[in-house]
Tab-separated table of C-alpha atoms and ligand atoms in Angstrom:
chain	number	residue	atom	x	y	z
F	1	MET	CA	101.144	83.957	113.724
F	2	ALA	CA	102.966	86.496	115.896
F	3	ALA	CA	100.879	88.813	118.051
F	4	ALA	CA	101.327	92.004	116.053
F	5	ASP	CA	101.011	90.571	112.533
F	6	ASN	CA	98.036	91.968	110.611
F	7	MET	CA	96.709	93.899	113.576
F	8	SER	CA	94.861	97.201	113.408
F	9	LEU	CA	96.352	100.525	114.389
F	10	SER	CA	94.204	100.703	117.530
F	11	ALA	CA	95.256	97.185	118.540
F	12	PHE	CA	98.966	97.913	118.308
F	13	ARG	CA	98.504	101.205	120.075
F	14	GLN	CA	96.899	99.319	122.989
F	15	LEU	CA	99.656	96.703	123.132
F	16	ALA	CA	102.618	99.081	122.889
F	17	THR	CA	104.649	99.639	126.032
F	18	LYS	CA	107.170	102.060	124.514
F	19	ILE	CA	108.420	103.881	121.462
F	20	VAL	CA	112.159	103.570	120.937
F	21	CYS	CA	113.520	106.421	118.814
F	22	VAL	CA	116.770	106.624	116.882
F	23	GLY	CA	118.381	110.061	116.731
F	24	ARG	CA	120.719	111.408	114.035
F	25	ASN	CA	120.206	108.436	111.729
F	26	TYR	CA	120.273	110.589	108.573
F	27	LYS	CA	123.490	112.472	107.872
F	28	ASP	CA	121.765	115.519	106.346
F	29	HIS	CA	119.596	115.987	109.448
F	30	ALA	CA	122.493	115.570	111.897
F	31	LEU	CA	124.374	118.231	109.924
F	32	GLU	CA	121.429	120.669	109.656
F	33	LEU	CA	121.341	120.834	113.465
F	34	GLY	CA	125.134	120.967	113.786
F	35	ASN	CA	125.377	117.514	115.394
F	36	ALA	CA	128.140	114.929	114.897
F	37	ILE	CA	127.429	111.801	112.846
F	38	PRO	CA	126.932	109.000	115.402
F	39	LYS	CA	129.191	105.932	115.457
F	40	LYS	CA	126.475	103.769	117.028
F	41	PRO	CA	122.668	104.171	117.169
F	42	MET	CA	121.645	107.022	119.467
F	43	LEU	CA	118.489	105.930	121.294
F	44	PHE	CA	115.878	107.667	123.384
F	45	MET	CA	112.318	106.801	124.315
F	46	LYS	CA	108.750	107.973	124.320
F	47	ALA	CA	105.907	106.306	126.258
F	48	PRO	CA	102.457	105.323	124.892
F	49	ASN	CA	101.030	108.639	126.150
F	50	ALA	CA	102.842	110.113	123.135
F	51	PHE	CA	100.601	108.402	120.558
F	52	LEU	CA	98.191	110.522	118.508
F	53	THR	CA	95.975	109.181	115.759
F	54	GLU	CA	94.281	111.112	112.938
F	55	GLY	CA	91.574	113.442	114.182
F	56	GLU	CA	93.513	114.299	117.327
F	57	PRO	CA	95.305	117.691	117.300
F	58	ILE	CA	99.035	118.229	117.744
F	59	VAL	CA	99.575	120.509	120.739
F	60	ALA	CA	102.900	121.986	121.881
F	61	PRO	CA	103.865	121.231	125.491
F	62	PRO	CA	103.426	124.127	127.947
F	63	GLY	CA	106.028	126.857	127.439
F	64	CYS	CA	107.398	125.492	124.146
F	65	GLN	CA	108.106	128.263	121.607
F	66	ASN	CA	109.754	126.153	118.912
F	67	LEU	CA	107.854	122.961	118.091
F	68	HIS	CA	109.365	120.932	115.223
F	69	GLN	CA	108.078	118.020	113.154
F	70	GLU	CA	110.348	115.081	112.301
F	71	VAL	CA	108.912	112.530	109.869
F	72	GLU	CA	110.185	108.988	110.442
F	73	LEU	CA	109.625	105.457	109.171
F	74	ALA	CA	108.396	103.400	112.134
F	75	VAL	CA	108.814	99.666	112.649
F	76	ILE	CA	106.225	97.724	114.659
F	77	ILE	CA	107.552	94.843	116.744
F	78	SER	CA	105.576	91.593	116.519
F	79	LYS	CA	107.027	89.438	119.312
F	80	THR	CA	109.147	89.786	122.441
F	81	ALA	CA	112.661	90.716	121.352
F	82	LYS	CA	115.760	90.452	123.566
F	83	ASN	CA	119.351	89.962	122.360
F	84	VAL	CA	118.182	89.583	118.766
F	85	SER	CA	120.881	89.121	116.127
F	86	LYS	CA	120.941	91.189	112.941
F	87	SER	CA	120.273	88.080	110.880
F	88	ASP	CA	117.060	87.299	112.849
F	89	ALA	CA	115.933	90.891	113.349
F	90	MET	CA	113.440	91.192	110.497
F	91	SER	CA	111.446	88.214	111.830
F	92	TYR	CA	110.547	90.413	114.826
F	93	VAL	CA	108.951	93.046	112.571
F	94	GLY	CA	105.144	92.800	112.259
F	95	GLY	CA	104.582	95.843	110.098
F	96	TYR	CA	105.328	99.496	109.607
F	97	THR	CA	103.856	102.944	109.890
F	98	VAL	CA	105.121	106.490	109.512
F	99	ALA	CA	105.190	108.787	112.530
F	100	LEU	CA	106.137	112.289	113.545
F	101	ASP	CA	108.719	112.613	116.293
F	102	MET	CA	107.354	115.950	117.525
F	103	THR	CA	110.149	117.817	119.257
F	104	ALA	CA	110.156	120.863	121.516
F	105	ARG	CA	113.407	122.100	119.953
F	106	ASP	CA	113.882	124.902	122.472
F	107	PHE	CA	113.609	122.405	125.353
F	108	GLN	CA	116.023	120.079	123.554
F	109	ASP	CA	118.544	122.879	122.928
F	110	GLU	CA	118.411	123.750	126.625
F	111	ALA	CA	118.858	120.083	127.614
F	112	LYS	CA	121.839	119.767	125.259
F	113	LYS	CA	123.462	122.800	126.902
F	114	THR	CA	122.930	121.576	130.452
F	115	GLY	CA	123.455	117.869	129.746
F	116	GLY	CA	119.886	117.244	130.917
F	117	PRO	CA	117.549	114.504	129.628
F	118	TRP	CA	115.261	114.885	126.596
F	119	LEU	CA	112.036	113.741	128.280
F	120	LEU	CA	110.189	117.065	128.070
F	121	ALA	CA	111.564	117.828	124.586
F	122	LYS	CA	110.612	114.500	123.029
F	123	ALA	CA	108.177	112.483	125.153
F	124	PHE	CA	105.428	114.932	126.066
F	125	ASP	CA	101.787	113.880	125.639
F	126	GLY	CA	100.877	113.669	121.949
F	127	SER	CA	104.478	113.845	120.728
F	128	CYS	CA	104.073	110.876	118.384
F	129	PRO	CA	101.339	111.278	115.746
F	130	VAL	CA	101.160	108.000	113.778
F	131	GLY	CA	99.690	106.958	110.455
F	132	ASN	CA	97.920	103.691	109.736
F	133	PHE	CA	99.352	100.218	110.077
F	134	ILE	CA	101.123	98.907	106.967
F	135	PRO	CA	101.342	95.083	106.967
F	136	LYS	CA	104.850	93.712	106.563
F	137	SER	CA	103.799	91.930	103.366
F	138	GLU	CA	103.253	95.314	101.651
F	139	ILE	CA	106.886	96.395	102.089
F	140	SER	CA	109.422	94.002	100.641
F	141	ASP	CA	112.367	96.255	101.488
F	142	PRO	CA	111.862	99.017	104.112
F	143	HIS	CA	115.220	100.465	103.052
F	144	ASN	CA	113.892	101.137	99.561
F	145	GLU	CA	110.952	103.431	100.309
F	146	GLU	CA	110.351	107.188	100.391
F	147	ILE	CA	109.069	109.078	103.434
F	148	PHE	CA	107.613	112.548	103.012
F	149	CYS	CA	106.199	115.426	105.021
F	150	ILE	CA	104.183	118.265	103.482
F	151	ILE	CA	103.306	121.330	105.561
F	152	ASN	CA	100.446	123.570	104.379
F	153	GLY	CA	100.759	122.061	100.899
F	154	LYS	CA	104.547	122.585	100.596
F	155	ASP	CA	107.116	119.770	100.522
F	156	GLN	CA	109.142	120.021	103.726
F	157	GLN	CA	110.813	116.611	104.024
F	158	ARG	CA	111.209	113.934	101.354
F	159	CYS	CA	113.862	111.255	101.498
F	160	ARG	CA	114.584	107.696	100.497
F	161	THR	CA	115.107	105.319	103.399
F	162	ASP	CA	118.225	103.722	101.895
F	163	VAL	CA	120.337	106.591	103.218
F	164	MET	CA	119.637	105.908	106.881
F	165	ILE	CA	122.972	105.402	108.651
F	166	PHE	CA	121.971	102.363	110.754
F	167	ASP	CA	119.582	99.968	109.029
F	168	ILE	CA	116.654	98.304	110.800
F	169	PRO	CA	118.437	95.008	111.663
F	170	THR	CA	121.348	96.970	113.151
F	171	ILE	CA	118.965	99.093	115.233
F	172	ILE	CA	117.036	96.047	116.503
F	173	GLU	CA	120.231	94.163	117.365
F	174	TYR	CA	121.673	97.149	119.206
F	175	ALA	CA	118.462	98.193	121.038
F	176	THR	CA	117.571	94.676	122.217
F	177	LYS	CA	120.953	94.251	123.910
F	178	PHE	CA	119.736	96.828	126.410
F	179	VAL	CA	115.937	96.963	126.240
F	180	THR	CA	113.411	94.144	125.753
F	181	LEU	CA	110.968	95.073	123.001
F	182	GLN	CA	107.363	93.870	123.325
F	183	PRO	CA	104.700	93.208	120.698
F	184	GLY	CA	103.240	96.524	119.558
F	185	ASP	CA	106.330	98.547	120.484
F	186	LEU	CA	107.437	101.017	117.835
F	187	ILE	CA	110.904	101.914	116.653
F	188	LEU	CA	111.153	105.356	115.050
F	189	THR	CA	114.121	105.129	112.712
F	190	GLY	CA	115.162	108.796	112.606
F	191	THR	CA	114.379	111.801	110.481
F	192	PRO	CA	115.980	113.256	107.340
F	193	ALA	CA	116.686	116.970	106.812
F	194	GLY	CA	113.909	119.554	106.671
F	195	VAL	CA	112.696	119.813	110.249
F	196	THR	CA	111.118	123.196	110.913
F	197	LYS	CA	108.987	125.191	113.324
F	198	VAL	CA	105.265	124.467	113.193
F	199	VAL	CA	102.580	126.745	114.643
F	200	PRO	CA	98.852	126.529	115.427
F	201	GLY	CA	96.793	126.175	112.239
F	202	ASP	CA	99.520	124.344	110.307
F	203	VAL	CA	98.397	121.216	108.482
F	204	ILE	CA	101.001	118.456	108.413
F	205	GLU	CA	100.605	115.623	105.904
F	206	PHE	CA	103.088	112.789	105.943
F	207	GLY	CA	103.528	109.223	104.881
F	208	LEU	CA	105.195	106.645	102.725
F	209	THR	CA	104.938	107.359	99.009
F	210	GLY	CA	102.227	105.232	97.398
F	211	LYS	CA	101.446	103.381	100.622
F	212	LEU	CA	100.427	105.689	103.449
F	213	ASN	CA	99.055	109.215	103.901
F	214	ALA	CA	98.244	110.792	107.247
F	215	LYS	CA	97.086	114.314	108.058
F	216	PHE	CA	97.226	116.212	111.368
F	217	THR	CA	96.588	119.803	112.373
F	218	VAL	CA	98.564	121.803	114.922
F	219	GLN	CA	96.273	123.399	117.512
A	1	LIG	C1	118.451	115.778	117.066
A	1	LIG	C2	117.240	114.973	117.158
A	1	LIG	O1	116.203	115.504	117.513
A	1	LIG	C3	117.361	113.562	116.931
A	1	LIG	C4	116.211	112.896	116.292
A	1	LIG	O2	115.167	112.708	116.896
A	1	LIG	C5	116.319	112.450	114.893
A	1	LIG	O3	115.327	111.934	114.375
A	1	LIG	O4	117.393	112.587	114.290
A	2	MG	MG1	113.567	112.052	115.586
């Protein structure tokens, strides 16, 4: 059995060396922020210092005035993956979770203007709250699920995963040409429309309909 199959959330969190994130993978979200639709997967990275699990508060990075939530289906890698073909890609998946790609939107807007990197906007400590581990066997088709995000009891994001622009095999094939993925690494597959500013006291619930619910509070 591969290393990350059937493991607990805390085990994969300990193994993970990185979180690879796909940007602009849902047309409606790219358009809501005035971005072009990408022709190939747009990748950036967070480090394990970004992980938050339930019970830990979401905290904006110093100086951020516009913190946004982005709910995303996350894929957990089960074995070392380098130059993986699309046809083999799903055998490298050990399970799933749902995560928030917390984004300091003001820092990101500034970086976009100056051509600077997104590190402070996307990879600050605690920028990746994650839900529980969902074993691969519980999801027969990750492109036929619904992700949701509810803020203070109100639906904020809800979308089926079949509309993602680049599917999971395409993302794994593309990413592993450049970056070796290790067991426990996460791929965040991008967010649909509905990102918004969150402030201290907000309660963010998110998950995969019928399969996962997670709840975090902004401090
Ligand atoms: C514009 C973004 O912040 C890209 C991103 O993270 C996404 O999920 O899309
Ligand atoms: Mg994102």
